[in-house]
Tab-separated table of C-alpha atoms in Angstrom:
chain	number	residue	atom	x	y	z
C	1	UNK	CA	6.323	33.469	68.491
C	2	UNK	CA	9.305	31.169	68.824
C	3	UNK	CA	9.938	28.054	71.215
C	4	UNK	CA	11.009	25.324	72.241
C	5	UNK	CA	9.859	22.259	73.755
C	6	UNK	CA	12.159	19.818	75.549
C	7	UNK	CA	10.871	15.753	75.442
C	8	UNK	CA	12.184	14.522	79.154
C	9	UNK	CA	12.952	16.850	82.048
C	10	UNK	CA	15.360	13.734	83.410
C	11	UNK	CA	17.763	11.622	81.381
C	12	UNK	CA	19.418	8.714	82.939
C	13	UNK	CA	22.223	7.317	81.395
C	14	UNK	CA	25.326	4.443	82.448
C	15	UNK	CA	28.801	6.232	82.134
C	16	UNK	CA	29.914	5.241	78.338
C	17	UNK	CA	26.340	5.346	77.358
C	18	UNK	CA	25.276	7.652	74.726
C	19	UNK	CA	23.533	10.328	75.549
C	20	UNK	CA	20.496	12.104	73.465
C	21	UNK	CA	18.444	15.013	74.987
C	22	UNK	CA	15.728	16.121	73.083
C	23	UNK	CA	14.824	19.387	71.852
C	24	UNK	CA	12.211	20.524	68.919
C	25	UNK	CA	11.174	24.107	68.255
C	26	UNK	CA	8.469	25.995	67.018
C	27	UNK	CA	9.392	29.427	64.611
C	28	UNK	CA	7.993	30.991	61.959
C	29	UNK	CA	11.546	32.077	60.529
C	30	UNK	CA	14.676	30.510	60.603
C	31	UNK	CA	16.104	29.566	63.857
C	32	UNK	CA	19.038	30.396	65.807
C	33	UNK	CA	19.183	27.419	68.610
C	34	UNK	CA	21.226	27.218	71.011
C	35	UNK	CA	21.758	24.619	73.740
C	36	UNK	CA	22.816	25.505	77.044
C	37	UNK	CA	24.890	23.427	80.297
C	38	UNK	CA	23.904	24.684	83.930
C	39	UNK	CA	26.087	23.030	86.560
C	40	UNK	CA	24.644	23.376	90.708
C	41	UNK	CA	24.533	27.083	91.780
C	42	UNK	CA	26.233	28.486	88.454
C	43	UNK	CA	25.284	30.355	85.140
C	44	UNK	CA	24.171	28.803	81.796
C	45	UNK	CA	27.706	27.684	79.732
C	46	UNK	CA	27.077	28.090	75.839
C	47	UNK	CA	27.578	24.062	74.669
C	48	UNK	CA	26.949	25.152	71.268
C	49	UNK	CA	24.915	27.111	68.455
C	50	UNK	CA	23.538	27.165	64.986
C	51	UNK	CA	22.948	29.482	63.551
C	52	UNK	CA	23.240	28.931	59.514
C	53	UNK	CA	24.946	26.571	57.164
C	54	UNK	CA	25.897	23.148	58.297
C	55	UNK	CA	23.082	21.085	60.143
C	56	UNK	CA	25.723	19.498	62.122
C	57	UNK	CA	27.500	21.152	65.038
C	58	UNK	CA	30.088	20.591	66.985
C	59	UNK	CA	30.551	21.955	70.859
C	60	UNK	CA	32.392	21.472	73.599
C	61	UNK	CA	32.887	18.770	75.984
C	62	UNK	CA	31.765	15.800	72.800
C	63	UNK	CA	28.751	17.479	72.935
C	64	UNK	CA	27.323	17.888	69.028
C	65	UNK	CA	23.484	18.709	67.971
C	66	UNK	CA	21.950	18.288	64.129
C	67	UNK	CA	19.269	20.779	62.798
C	68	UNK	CA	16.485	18.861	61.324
C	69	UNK	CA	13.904	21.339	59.912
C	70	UNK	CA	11.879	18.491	58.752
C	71	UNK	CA	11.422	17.574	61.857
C	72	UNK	CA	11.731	20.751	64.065
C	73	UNK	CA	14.232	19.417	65.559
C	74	UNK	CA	17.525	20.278	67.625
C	75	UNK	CA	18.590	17.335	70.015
C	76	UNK	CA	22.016	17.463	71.556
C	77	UNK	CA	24.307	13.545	71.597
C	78	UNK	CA	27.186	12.795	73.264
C	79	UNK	CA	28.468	9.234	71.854
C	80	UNK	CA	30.235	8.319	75.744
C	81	UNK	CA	28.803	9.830	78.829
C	82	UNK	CA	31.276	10.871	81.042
C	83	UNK	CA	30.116	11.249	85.398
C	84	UNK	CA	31.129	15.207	84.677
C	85	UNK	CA	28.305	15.187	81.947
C	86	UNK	CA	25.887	15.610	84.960
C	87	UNK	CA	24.266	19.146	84.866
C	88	UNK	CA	20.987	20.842	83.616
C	89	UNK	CA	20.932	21.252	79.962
C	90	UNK	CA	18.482	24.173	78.141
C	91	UNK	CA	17.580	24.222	74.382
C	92	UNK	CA	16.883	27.807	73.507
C	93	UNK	CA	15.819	29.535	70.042
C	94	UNK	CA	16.430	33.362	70.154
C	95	UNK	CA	13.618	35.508	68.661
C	96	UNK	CA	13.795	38.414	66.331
C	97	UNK	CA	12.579	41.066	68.969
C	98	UNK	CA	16.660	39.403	70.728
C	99	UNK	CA	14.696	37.523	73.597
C	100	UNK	CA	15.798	34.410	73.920
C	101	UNK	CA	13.485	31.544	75.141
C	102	UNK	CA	14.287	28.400	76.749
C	103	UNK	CA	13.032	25.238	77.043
C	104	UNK	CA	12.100	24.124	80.817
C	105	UNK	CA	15.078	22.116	80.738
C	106	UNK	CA	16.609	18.104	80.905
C	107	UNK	CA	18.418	17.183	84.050
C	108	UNK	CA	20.750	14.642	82.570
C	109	UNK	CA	22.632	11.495	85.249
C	110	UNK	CA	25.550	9.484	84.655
C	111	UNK	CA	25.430	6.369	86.785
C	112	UNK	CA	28.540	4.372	87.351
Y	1	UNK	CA	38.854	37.000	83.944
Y	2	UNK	CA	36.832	38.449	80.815
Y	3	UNK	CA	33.593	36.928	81.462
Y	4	UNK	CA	30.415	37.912	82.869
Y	5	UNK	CA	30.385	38.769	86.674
Y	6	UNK	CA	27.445	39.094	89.017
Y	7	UNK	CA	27.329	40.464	92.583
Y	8	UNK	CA	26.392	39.515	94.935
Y	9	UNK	CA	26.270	35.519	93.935
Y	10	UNK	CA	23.875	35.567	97.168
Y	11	UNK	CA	21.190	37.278	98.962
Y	12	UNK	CA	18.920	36.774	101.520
Y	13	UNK	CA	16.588	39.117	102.388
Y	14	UNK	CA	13.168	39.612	104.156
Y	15	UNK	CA	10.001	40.572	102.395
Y	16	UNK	CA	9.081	44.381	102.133
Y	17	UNK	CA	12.988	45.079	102.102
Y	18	UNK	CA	14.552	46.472	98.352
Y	19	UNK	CA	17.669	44.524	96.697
Y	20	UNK	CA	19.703	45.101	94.314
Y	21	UNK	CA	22.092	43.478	92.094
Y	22	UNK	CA	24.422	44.175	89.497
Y	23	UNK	CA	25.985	42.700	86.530
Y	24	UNK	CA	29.123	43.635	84.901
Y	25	UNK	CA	29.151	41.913	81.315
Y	26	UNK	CA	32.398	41.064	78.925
Y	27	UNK	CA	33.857	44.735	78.633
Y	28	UNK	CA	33.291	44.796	74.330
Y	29	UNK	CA	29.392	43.405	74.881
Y	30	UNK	CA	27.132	46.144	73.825
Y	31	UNK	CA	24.127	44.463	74.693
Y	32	UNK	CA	23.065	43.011	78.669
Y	33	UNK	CA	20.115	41.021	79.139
Y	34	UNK	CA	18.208	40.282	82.852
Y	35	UNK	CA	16.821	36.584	83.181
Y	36	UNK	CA	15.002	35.023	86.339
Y	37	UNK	CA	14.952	31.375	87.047
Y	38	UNK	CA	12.944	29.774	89.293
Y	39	UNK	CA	13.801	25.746	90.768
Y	40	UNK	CA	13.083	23.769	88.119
Y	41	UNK	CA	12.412	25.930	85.379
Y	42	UNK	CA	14.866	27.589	82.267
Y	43	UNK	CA	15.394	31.427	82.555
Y	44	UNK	CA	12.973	33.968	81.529
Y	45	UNK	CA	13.245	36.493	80.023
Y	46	UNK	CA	13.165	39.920	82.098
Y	47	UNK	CA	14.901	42.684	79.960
Y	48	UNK	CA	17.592	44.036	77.414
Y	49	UNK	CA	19.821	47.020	76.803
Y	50	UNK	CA	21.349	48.019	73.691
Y	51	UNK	CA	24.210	50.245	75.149
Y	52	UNK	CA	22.338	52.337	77.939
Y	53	UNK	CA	18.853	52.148	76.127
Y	54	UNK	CA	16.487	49.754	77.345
Y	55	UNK	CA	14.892	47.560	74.638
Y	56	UNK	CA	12.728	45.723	75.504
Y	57	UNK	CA	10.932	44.818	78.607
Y	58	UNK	CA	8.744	41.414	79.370
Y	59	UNK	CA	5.243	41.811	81.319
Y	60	UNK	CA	6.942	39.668	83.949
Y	61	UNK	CA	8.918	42.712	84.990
Y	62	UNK	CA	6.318	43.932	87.489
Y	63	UNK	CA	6.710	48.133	88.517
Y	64	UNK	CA	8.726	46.579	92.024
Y	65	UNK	CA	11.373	45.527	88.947
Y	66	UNK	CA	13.302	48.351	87.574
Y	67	UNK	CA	16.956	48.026	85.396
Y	68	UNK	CA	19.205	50.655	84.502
Y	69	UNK	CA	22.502	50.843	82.129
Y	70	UNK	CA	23.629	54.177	82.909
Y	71	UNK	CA	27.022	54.468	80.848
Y	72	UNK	CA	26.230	51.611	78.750
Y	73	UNK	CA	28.356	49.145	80.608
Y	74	UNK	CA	27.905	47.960	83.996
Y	75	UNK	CA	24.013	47.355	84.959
Y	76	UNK	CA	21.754	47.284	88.221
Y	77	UNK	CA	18.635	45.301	88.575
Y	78	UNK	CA	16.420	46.807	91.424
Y	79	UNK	CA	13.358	45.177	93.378
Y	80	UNK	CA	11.456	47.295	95.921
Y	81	UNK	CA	9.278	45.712	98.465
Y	82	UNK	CA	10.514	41.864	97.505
Y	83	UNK	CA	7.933	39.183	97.905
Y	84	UNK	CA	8.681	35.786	98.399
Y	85	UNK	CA	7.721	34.770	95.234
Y	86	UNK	CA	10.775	37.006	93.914
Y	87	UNK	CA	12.680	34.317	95.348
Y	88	UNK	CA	14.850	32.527	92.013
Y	89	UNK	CA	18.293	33.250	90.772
Y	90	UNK	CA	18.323	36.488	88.485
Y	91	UNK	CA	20.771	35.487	85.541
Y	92	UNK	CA	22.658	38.504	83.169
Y	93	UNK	CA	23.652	37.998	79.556
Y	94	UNK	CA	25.639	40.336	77.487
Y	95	UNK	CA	26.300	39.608	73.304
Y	96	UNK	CA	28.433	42.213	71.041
Y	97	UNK	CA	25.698	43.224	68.263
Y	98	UNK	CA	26.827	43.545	65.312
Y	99	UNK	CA	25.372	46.043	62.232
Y	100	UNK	CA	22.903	43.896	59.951
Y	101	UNK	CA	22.445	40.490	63.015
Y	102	UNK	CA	20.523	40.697	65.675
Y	103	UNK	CA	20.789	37.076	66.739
Y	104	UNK	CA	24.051	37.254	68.505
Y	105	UNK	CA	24.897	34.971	70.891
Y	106	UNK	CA	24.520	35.616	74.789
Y	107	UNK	CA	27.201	34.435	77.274
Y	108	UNK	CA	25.724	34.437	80.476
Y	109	UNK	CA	27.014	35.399	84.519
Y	110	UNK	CA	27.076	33.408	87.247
Y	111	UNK	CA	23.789	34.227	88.895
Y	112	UNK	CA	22.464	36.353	91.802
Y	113	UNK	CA	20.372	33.976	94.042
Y	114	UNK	CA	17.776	35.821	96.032
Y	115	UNK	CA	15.524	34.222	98.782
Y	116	UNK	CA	12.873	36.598	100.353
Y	117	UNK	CA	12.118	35.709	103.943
């Protein structure tokens, strides 16, 4: 079975700082990752996916991650923090059987 | 708006009493998906539909839980007899699957939040 496992459930960062939230998986085939914004009281917002080809991706909002399969790895940077950065962010790896599962989440805050 | 729409976004309720919710994904999206999340935690997964057949089901969908797709687009999530412990927000998902991928990717609602009295 696929996972994933999400180092830090808070992240506190200075506005301008960069920000890194953590995210390794566990599959026994090729991973689709995802990684996942949750603002207060609303649905997840797709930040952004890989699927195959390049190890670097690019989202929305700054946001970019790098697949590391030597490391199991998936974590999501932002070079500047901006005070609207401040949400719940989910790593998830979709299984074959179309579930997807998500990591217990990183609650990320910009300070002034 | 194309996206993924929920209703009601709210619902309080008192234990014993039935809900239910529905979830009207992006109009193309072939597949719909059910997640609860509790305070604190991601979304879990609850179930799926492929059109108006249900795929798959998780052992966290209890026989109180039941989901139906009848025309393949719109879908309802039912509890009978809530508990308090149903209390999370209840999250839908719908992806366009195409022939030969199954790993599509799932753009999600706003959320139904539920608190059982």
């Amino acid at each position: 079975a696929q996972s994933v496992t999400q180092l830090g459930s808070h992240v506190s960062v200075s506005e301008g700082a960069l920000v890194l939230l953590r995210c390794n998986y566990s599959s026994s085939v090729p991973p689709y990752l995802f990684w996942y914004v949750q603002y207060p009281n609303q649905g997840l917002q797709l930040l952004l996916k890989y699927t195959t080809g390049a190890t670097l991706v690019k989202g929305i909002n700054g946001f970019e991650a790098e697949f590391k399969k030597s490391e199991t790895s998936f974590h999501l940077t932002k070079p500047s923090a901006h005070m609207s950065d401040a949400a719940e962010y989910f790593c998830a790896v979709i299984q074959e059987n179309n579930d997807m599962r998500f990591g217990a989440g990183t609650r990320l805050t910009v300070k002034p | 708006d194309t996206g993924v729409s929920q209703d009601p976004r709210h619902k309080i309720t008192k234990r014993g009493q039935n809900v239910t919710f529905r979830c009207d994904p992006i109009s193309e999206h072939n597949r719909l998906y059910w997640y609860r999340q509790t305070l604190g935690q991601g979304p879990e997964f609850l179930t799926y539909f492929q059109n108006e057949a249900q795929l798959e089901k998780s052992r966290l969908l209890s026989d109180r839980f039941s989901a139906e797709r009848p025309k393949g687009s719109f879908s309802t999530l039912e509890i009978q007899r809530t508990e308090q412990g149903d209390s999370a927000m209840y999250l839908c998902a719908s992806s366009l699957a195409l022939a030969g991928r199954t790993q599509e990717t799932q753009y999600f609602g706003p959320g139904t939040r539920l608190l059982v009295l």
